[in-house]
JSON list of C-alpha atoms and ligand atoms in Angstrom, two decimals:
[
{"chain": "A", "resi": 1, "resn": "MET", "atom": "CA", "xyz": [243.78, 171.61, 91.86]},
{"chain": "A", "resi": 2, "resn": "ALA", "atom": "CA", "xyz": [241.24, 173.41, 90.93]},
{"chain": "A", "resi": 3, "resn": "GLY", "atom": "CA", "xyz": [238.23, 173.08, 92.98]},
{"chain": "A", "resi": 4, "resn": "GLU", "atom": "CA", "xyz": [239.81, 171.59, 95.68]},
{"chain": "A", "resi": 5, "resn": "PRO", "atom": "CA", "xyz": [239.18, 172.81, 98.98]},
{"chain": "A", "resi": 6, "resn": "GLN", "atom": "CA", "xyz": [242.31, 175.41, 100.74]},
{"chain": "A", "resi": 7, "resn": "ASP", "atom": "CA", "xyz": [243.19, 175.16, 104.20]},
{"chain": "A", "resi": 8, "resn": "ASP", "atom": "CA", "xyz": [243.30, 178.18, 104.25]},
{"chain": "A", "resi": 9, "resn": "CYS", "atom": "CA", "xyz": [240.51, 179.96, 103.32]},
{"chain": "A", "resi": 10, "resn": "LEU", "atom": "CA", "xyz": [237.17, 181.37, 105.34]},
{"chain": "A", "resi": 11, "resn": "PHE", "atom": "CA", "xyz": [234.23, 180.46, 102.60]},
{"chain": "A", "resi": 12, "resn": "CYS", "atom": "CA", "xyz": [235.65, 176.69, 102.42]},
{"chain": "A", "resi": 13, "resn": "LYS", "atom": "CA", "xyz": [235.64, 176.95, 106.80]},
{"chain": "A", "resi": 14, "resn": "ILE", "atom": "CA", "xyz": [232.17, 178.26, 105.59]},
{"chain": "A", "resi": 15, "resn": "ALA", "atom": "CA", "xyz": [231.16, 175.45, 103.20]},
{"chain": "A", "resi": 16, "resn": "ALA", "atom": "CA", "xyz": [232.08, 173.11, 105.29]},
{"chain": "A", "resi": 17, "resn": "GLY", "atom": "CA", "xyz": [229.95, 173.72, 108.31]},
{"chain": "A", "resi": 18, "resn": "GLN", "atom": "CA", "xyz": [233.45, 174.58, 109.87]},
{"chain": "A", "resi": 19, "resn": "ILE", "atom": "CA", "xyz": [232.83, 177.99, 110.74]},
{"chain": "A", "resi": 20, "resn": "PRO", "atom": "CA", "xyz": [229.10, 179.53, 111.73]},
{"chain": "A", "resi": 21, "resn": "ALA", "atom": "CA", "xyz": [227.47, 181.44, 109.18]},
{"chain": "A", "resi": 22, "resn": "THR", "atom": "CA", "xyz": [223.76, 183.02, 109.20]},
{"chain": "A", "resi": 23, "resn": "ILE", "atom": "CA", "xyz": [222.97, 180.44, 105.67]},
{"chain": "A", "resi": 24, "resn": "VAL", "atom": "CA", "xyz": [219.65, 181.80, 103.84]},
{"chain": "A", "resi": 25, "resn": "ARG", "atom": "CA", "xyz": [220.12, 178.74, 100.69]},
{"chain": "A", "resi": 26, "resn": "GLU", "atom": "CA", "xyz": [222.08, 175.70, 99.97]},
{"chain": "A", "resi": 27, "resn": "THR", "atom": "CA", "xyz": [222.12, 173.18, 97.23]},
{"chain": "A", "resi": 28, "resn": "GLU", "atom": "CA", "xyz": [224.36, 170.88, 96.19]},
{"chain": "A", "resi": 29, "resn": "THR", "atom": "CA", "xyz": [226.55, 173.38, 94.69]},
{"chain": "A", "resi": 30, "resn": "THR", "atom": "CA", "xyz": [226.37, 176.73, 96.30]},
{"chain": "A", "resi": 31, "resn": "VAL", "atom": "CA", "xyz": [225.91, 178.31, 99.85]},
{"chain": "A", "resi": 32, "resn": "ALA", "atom": "CA", "xyz": [223.83, 181.45, 100.45]},
{"chain": "A", "resi": 33, "resn": "PHE", "atom": "CA", "xyz": [224.43, 183.22, 103.60]},
{"chain": "A", "resi": 34, "resn": "ARG", "atom": "CA", "xyz": [224.32, 186.82, 105.70]},
{"chain": "A", "resi": 35, "resn": "ASP", "atom": "CA", "xyz": [227.51, 188.92, 105.53]},
{"chain": "A", "resi": 36, "resn": "ILE", "atom": "CA", "xyz": [228.37, 189.65, 108.58]},
{"chain": "A", "resi": 37, "resn": "SER", "atom": "CA", "xyz": [229.34, 193.23, 108.12]},
{"chain": "A", "resi": 38, "resn": "PRO", "atom": "CA", "xyz": [226.07, 194.35, 106.33]},
{"chain": "A", "resi": 39, "resn": "GLN", "atom": "CA", "xyz": [226.13, 197.20, 103.79]},
{"chain": "A", "resi": 40, "resn": "ALA", "atom": "CA", "xyz": [222.33, 196.57, 103.29]},
{"chain": "A", "resi": 41, "resn": "PRO", "atom": "CA", "xyz": [219.39, 195.86, 104.96]},
{"chain": "A", "resi": 42, "resn": "THR", "atom": "CA", "xyz": [219.52, 192.54, 102.10]},
{"chain": "A", "resi": 43, "resn": "HIS", "atom": "CA", "xyz": [223.29, 191.77, 102.14]},
{"chain": "A", "resi": 44, "resn": "VAL", "atom": "CA", "xyz": [223.71, 188.17, 101.15]},
{"chain": "A", "resi": 45, "resn": "LEU", "atom": "CA", "xyz": [226.92, 186.09, 99.83]},
{"chain": "A", "resi": 46, "resn": "VAL", "atom": "CA", "xyz": [226.30, 183.45, 97.29]},
{"chain": "A", "resi": 47, "resn": "ILE", "atom": "CA", "xyz": [229.69, 181.25, 97.25]},
{"chain": "A", "resi": 48, "resn": "PRO", "atom": "CA", "xyz": [230.51, 178.10, 94.87]},
{"chain": "A", "resi": 49, "resn": "ARG", "atom": "CA", "xyz": [231.75, 175.27, 97.32]},
{"chain": "A", "resi": 50, "resn": "ALA", "atom": "CA", "xyz": [234.67, 174.22, 94.41]},
{"chain": "A", "resi": 51, "resn": "HIS", "atom": "CA", "xyz": [237.10, 176.88, 96.08]},
{"chain": "A", "resi": 52, "resn": "TYR", "atom": "CA", "xyz": [238.01, 178.95, 92.93]},
{"chain": "A", "resi": 53, "resn": "GLU", "atom": "CA", "xyz": [239.92, 182.36, 93.59]},
{"chain": "A", "resi": 54, "resn": "ASN", "atom": "CA", "xyz": [237.04, 184.64, 92.06]},
{"chain": "A", "resi": 55, "resn": "ALA", "atom": "CA", "xyz": [233.87, 184.77, 89.72]},
{"chain": "A", "resi": 56, "resn": "ALA", "atom": "CA", "xyz": [236.46, 184.67, 86.67]},
{"chain": "A", "resi": 57, "resn": "ALA", "atom": "CA", "xyz": [238.35, 181.34, 88.01]},
{"chain": "A", "resi": 58, "resn": "LEU", "atom": "CA", "xyz": [235.17, 179.75, 88.66]},
{"chain": "A", "resi": 59, "resn": "ALA", "atom": "CA", "xyz": [233.81, 180.66, 84.90]},
{"chain": "A", "resi": 60, "resn": "ALA", "atom": "CA", "xyz": [236.77, 179.20, 83.52]},
{"chain": "A", "resi": 61, "resn": "GLY", "atom": "CA", "xyz": [236.86, 176.08, 85.73]},
{"chain": "A", "resi": 62, "resn": "ALA", "atom": "CA", "xyz": [233.17, 175.40, 86.52]},
{"chain": "A", "resi": 63, "resn": "PRO", "atom": "CA", "xyz": [230.73, 177.42, 84.73]},
{"chain": "A", "resi": 64, "resn": "GLU", "atom": "CA", "xyz": [227.72, 175.28, 85.18]},
{"chain": "A", "resi": 65, "resn": "VAL", "atom": "CA", "xyz": [228.02, 176.72, 88.92]},
{"chain": "A", "resi": 66, "resn": "ALA", "atom": "CA", "xyz": [229.38, 179.75, 87.92]},
{"chain": "A", "resi": 67, "resn": "ALA", "atom": "CA", "xyz": [225.50, 179.41, 86.52]},
{"chain": "A", "resi": 68, "resn": "ASP", "atom": "CA", "xyz": [224.72, 178.44, 89.64]},
{"chain": "A", "resi": 69, "resn": "VAL", "atom": "CA", "xyz": [225.22, 180.97, 91.53]},
{"chain": "A", "resi": 70, "resn": "LEU", "atom": "CA", "xyz": [223.35, 183.45, 89.40]},
{"chain": "A", "resi": 71, "resn": "ARG", "atom": "CA", "xyz": [220.69, 182.08, 89.77]},
{"chain": "A", "resi": 72, "resn": "GLU", "atom": "CA", "xyz": [220.90, 181.64, 93.58]},
{"chain": "A", "resi": 73, "resn": "ALA", "atom": "CA", "xyz": [221.18, 185.37, 93.58]},
{"chain": "A", "resi": 74, "resn": "GLN", "atom": "CA", "xyz": [217.50, 185.66, 92.31]},
{"chain": "A", "resi": 75, "resn": "ALA", "atom": "CA", "xyz": [216.38, 183.04, 95.00]},
{"chain": "A", "resi": 76, "resn": "VAL", "atom": "CA", "xyz": [218.32, 185.66, 97.24]},
{"chain": "A", "resi": 77, "resn": "ALA", "atom": "CA", "xyz": [216.41, 188.12, 96.06]},
{"chain": "A", "resi": 78, "resn": "ASP", "atom": "CA", "xyz": [213.20, 186.66, 95.79]},
{"chain": "A", "resi": 79, "resn": "GLU", "atom": "CA", "xyz": [213.14, 185.37, 99.37]},
{"chain": "A", "resi": 80, "resn": "ASP", "atom": "CA", "xyz": [214.03, 188.76, 100.47]},
{"chain": "A", "resi": 81, "resn": "LYS", "atom": "CA", "xyz": [210.59, 189.90, 98.38]},
{"chain": "A", "resi": 82, "resn": "ALA", "atom": "CA", "xyz": [213.60, 191.99, 96.81]},
{"chain": "A", "resi": 83, "resn": "GLU", "atom": "CA", "xyz": [212.52, 193.31, 93.36]},
{"chain": "A", "resi": 84, "resn": "SER", "atom": "CA", "xyz": [215.83, 194.77, 92.64]},
{"chain": "A", "resi": 85, "resn": "TYR", "atom": "CA", "xyz": [218.80, 193.75, 93.53]},
{"chain": "A", "resi": 86, "resn": "ARG", "atom": "CA", "xyz": [222.49, 194.17, 92.89]},
{"chain": "A", "resi": 87, "resn": "VAL", "atom": "CA", "xyz": [224.75, 191.23, 92.69]},
{"chain": "A", "resi": 88, "resn": "VAL", "atom": "CA", "xyz": [228.62, 192.77, 92.92]},
{"chain": "A", "resi": 89, "resn": "PHE", "atom": "CA", "xyz": [232.13, 190.52, 92.49]},
{"chain": "A", "resi": 90, "resn": "ASN", "atom": "CA", "xyz": [234.81, 192.61, 93.84]},
{"chain": "A", "resi": 91, "resn": "THR", "atom": "CA", "xyz": [237.79, 190.72, 91.80]},
{"chain": "A", "resi": 92, "resn": "GLY", "atom": "CA", "xyz": [241.17, 191.96, 93.18]},
{"chain": "A", "resi": 93, "resn": "ALA", "atom": "CA", "xyz": [242.31, 193.60, 96.38]},
{"chain": "A", "resi": 94, "resn": "GLY", "atom": "CA", "xyz": [241.98, 196.77, 94.02]},
{"chain": "A", "resi": 95, "resn": "ALA", "atom": "CA", "xyz": [238.82, 196.55, 93.91]},
{"chain": "A", "resi": 96, "resn": "GLY", "atom": "CA", "xyz": [237.71, 195.74, 97.81]},
{"chain": "A", "resi": 97, "resn": "GLN", "atom": "CA", "xyz": [238.22, 191.78, 97.08]},
{"chain": "A", "resi": 98, "resn": "THR", "atom": "CA", "xyz": [239.01, 190.69, 100.94]},
{"chain": "A", "resi": 99, "resn": "VAL", "atom": "CA", "xyz": [237.69, 186.70, 100.79]},
{"chain": "A", "resi": 100, "resn": "PHE", "atom": "CA", "xyz": [240.05, 185.05, 97.27]},
{"chain": "A", "resi": 101, "resn": "HIS", "atom": "CA", "xyz": [236.98, 182.41, 97.31]},
{"chain": "A", "resi": 102, "resn": "ALA", "atom": "CA", "xyz": [234.95, 183.70, 94.86]},
{"chain": "A", "resi": 103, "resn": "HIS", "atom": "CA", "xyz": [231.25, 185.63, 95.66]},
{"chain": "A", "resi": 104, "resn": "ALA", "atom": "CA", "xyz": [228.71, 187.20, 94.75]},
{"chain": "A", "resi": 105, "resn": "HIS", "atom": "CA", "xyz": [227.40, 189.75, 96.74]},
{"chain": "A", "resi": 106, "resn": "VAL", "atom": "CA", "xyz": [223.35, 190.60, 96.67]},
{"chain": "A", "resi": 107, "resn": "LEU", "atom": "CA", "xyz": [222.44, 193.81, 97.45]},
{"chain": "A", "resi": 108, "resn": "ALA", "atom": "CA", "xyz": [219.22, 195.02, 98.21]},
{"chain": "A", "resi": 109, "resn": "GLY", "atom": "CA", "xyz": [216.66, 196.81, 100.59]},
{"chain": "A", "resi": 110, "resn": "ARG", "atom": "CA", "xyz": [218.10, 200.42, 100.27]},
{"chain": "A", "resi": 111, "resn": "GLY", "atom": "CA", "xyz": [218.60, 202.69, 97.00]},
{"chain": "A", "resi": 112, "resn": "LEU", "atom": "CA", "xyz": [221.40, 201.00, 95.75]},
{"chain": "A", "resi": 113, "resn": "HIS", "atom": "CA", "xyz": [223.50, 204.66, 93.72]},
{"chain": "A", "resi": 114, "resn": "TRP", "atom": "CA", "xyz": [224.86, 203.91, 89.96]},
{"chain": "A", "resi": 115, "resn": "PRO", "atom": "CA", "xyz": [228.10, 204.56, 89.30]},
{"chain": "A", "resi": 116, "resn": "PRO", "atom": "CA", "xyz": [229.00, 202.29, 92.83]},
{"chain": "A", "resi": 117, "resn": "GLY", "atom": "CA", "xyz": [231.21, 203.58, 94.48]},
{"chain": "B", "resi": 201, "resn": "LIG", "atom": "P1", "xyz": [234.97, 191.04, 99.56]},
{"chain": "B", "resi": 201, "resn": "LIG", "atom": "O1", "xyz": [235.69, 191.89, 99.96]},
{"chain": "B", "resi": 201, "resn": "LIG", "atom": "O2", "xyz": [234.53, 191.31, 98.28]},
{"chain": "B", "resi": 201, "resn": "LIG", "atom": "O3", "xyz": [236.29, 190.22, 99.11]},
{"chain": "B", "resi": 201, "resn": "LIG", "atom": "O4", "xyz": [233.45, 190.48, 100.02]},
{"chain": "B", "resi": 201, "resn": "LIG", "atom": "C1", "xyz": [234.57, 190.19, 101.75]},
{"chain": "B", "resi": 201, "resn": "LIG", "atom": "C2", "xyz": [233.31, 190.39, 102.21]},
{"chain": "B", "resi": 201, "resn": "LIG", "atom": "O5", "xyz": [233.07, 188.80, 103.13]},
{"chain": "B", "resi": 201, "resn": "LIG", "atom": "C3", "xyz": [232.37, 191.32, 103.14]},
{"chain": "B", "resi": 201, "resn": "LIG", "atom": "O6", "xyz": [231.87, 192.18, 102.81]},
{"chain": "B", "resi": 201, "resn": "LIG", "atom": "C4", "xyz": [232.81, 190.57, 104.69]},
{"chain": "B", "resi": 201, "resn": "LIG", "atom": "O7", "xyz": [232.13, 191.28, 105.38]},
{"chain": "B", "resi": 201, "resn": "LIG", "atom": "C5", "xyz": [232.61, 189.29, 104.55]},
{"chain": "B", "resi": 201, "resn": "LIG", "atom": "N1", "xyz": [232.86, 188.36, 105.43]},
{"chain": "B", "resi": 201, "resn": "LIG", "atom": "C6", "xyz": [233.97, 188.16, 105.85]},
{"chain": "B", "resi": 201, "resn": "LIG", "atom": "N2", "xyz": [234.04, 187.19, 107.30]},
{"chain": "B", "resi": 201, "resn": "LIG", "atom": "C7", "xyz": [232.78, 186.56, 107.26]},
{"chain": "B", "resi": 201, "resn": "LIG", "atom": "C8", "xyz": [231.92, 185.70, 108.17]},
{"chain": "B", "resi": 201, "resn": "LIG", "atom": "N3", "xyz": [232.66, 184.99, 108.84]},
{"chain": "B", "resi": 201, "resn": "LIG", "atom": "N4", "xyz": [230.52, 185.68, 107.71]},
{"chain": "B", "resi": 201, "resn": "LIG", "atom": "C9", "xyz": [229.77, 186.42, 106.75]},
{"chain": "B", "resi": 201, "resn": "LIG", "atom": "N5", "xyz": [230.38, 187.22, 106.03]},
{"chain": "B", "resi": 201, "resn": "LIG", "atom": "C10", "xyz": [232.12, 187.57, 106.58]},
{"chain": "B", "resi": 202, "resn": "LIG", "atom": "ZN1", "xyz": [237.81, 179.07, 99.43]}
]
């Protein structure tokens, strides 16, 4: 069922505390943790606790939680004292999505080129 934990999902396991992560913030609906392979001084992933395959599925299935993820992205940037930051939702393998549990990449702390690669 939409939103239910998936046995084979890395981020469901992180949300459940079954796999360790460097957690920076937690709310009732979200978890934010540092990316294991950071691409910027601040590189934090904000995930919903509920399992949705990508950001669009999250927005369709639990729009209030999608808003929570965006609010938490701002809170992560504030905690790292980043005035500017970028939020990325890779969607689909062709765009570089490797974990099919919705997550916002929050990137900050270095020059961020536009357009991105
Ligand atoms: P994406 O490629 O958009 O699906 O993003 C997945 C991200 O998860 C990548 O940036 C990985 O470096 C990151 N990642 C994979 N495993 C872990 C982990 N155990 N803890 C933290 N970040 C992870
Ligand atoms: Zn999941």
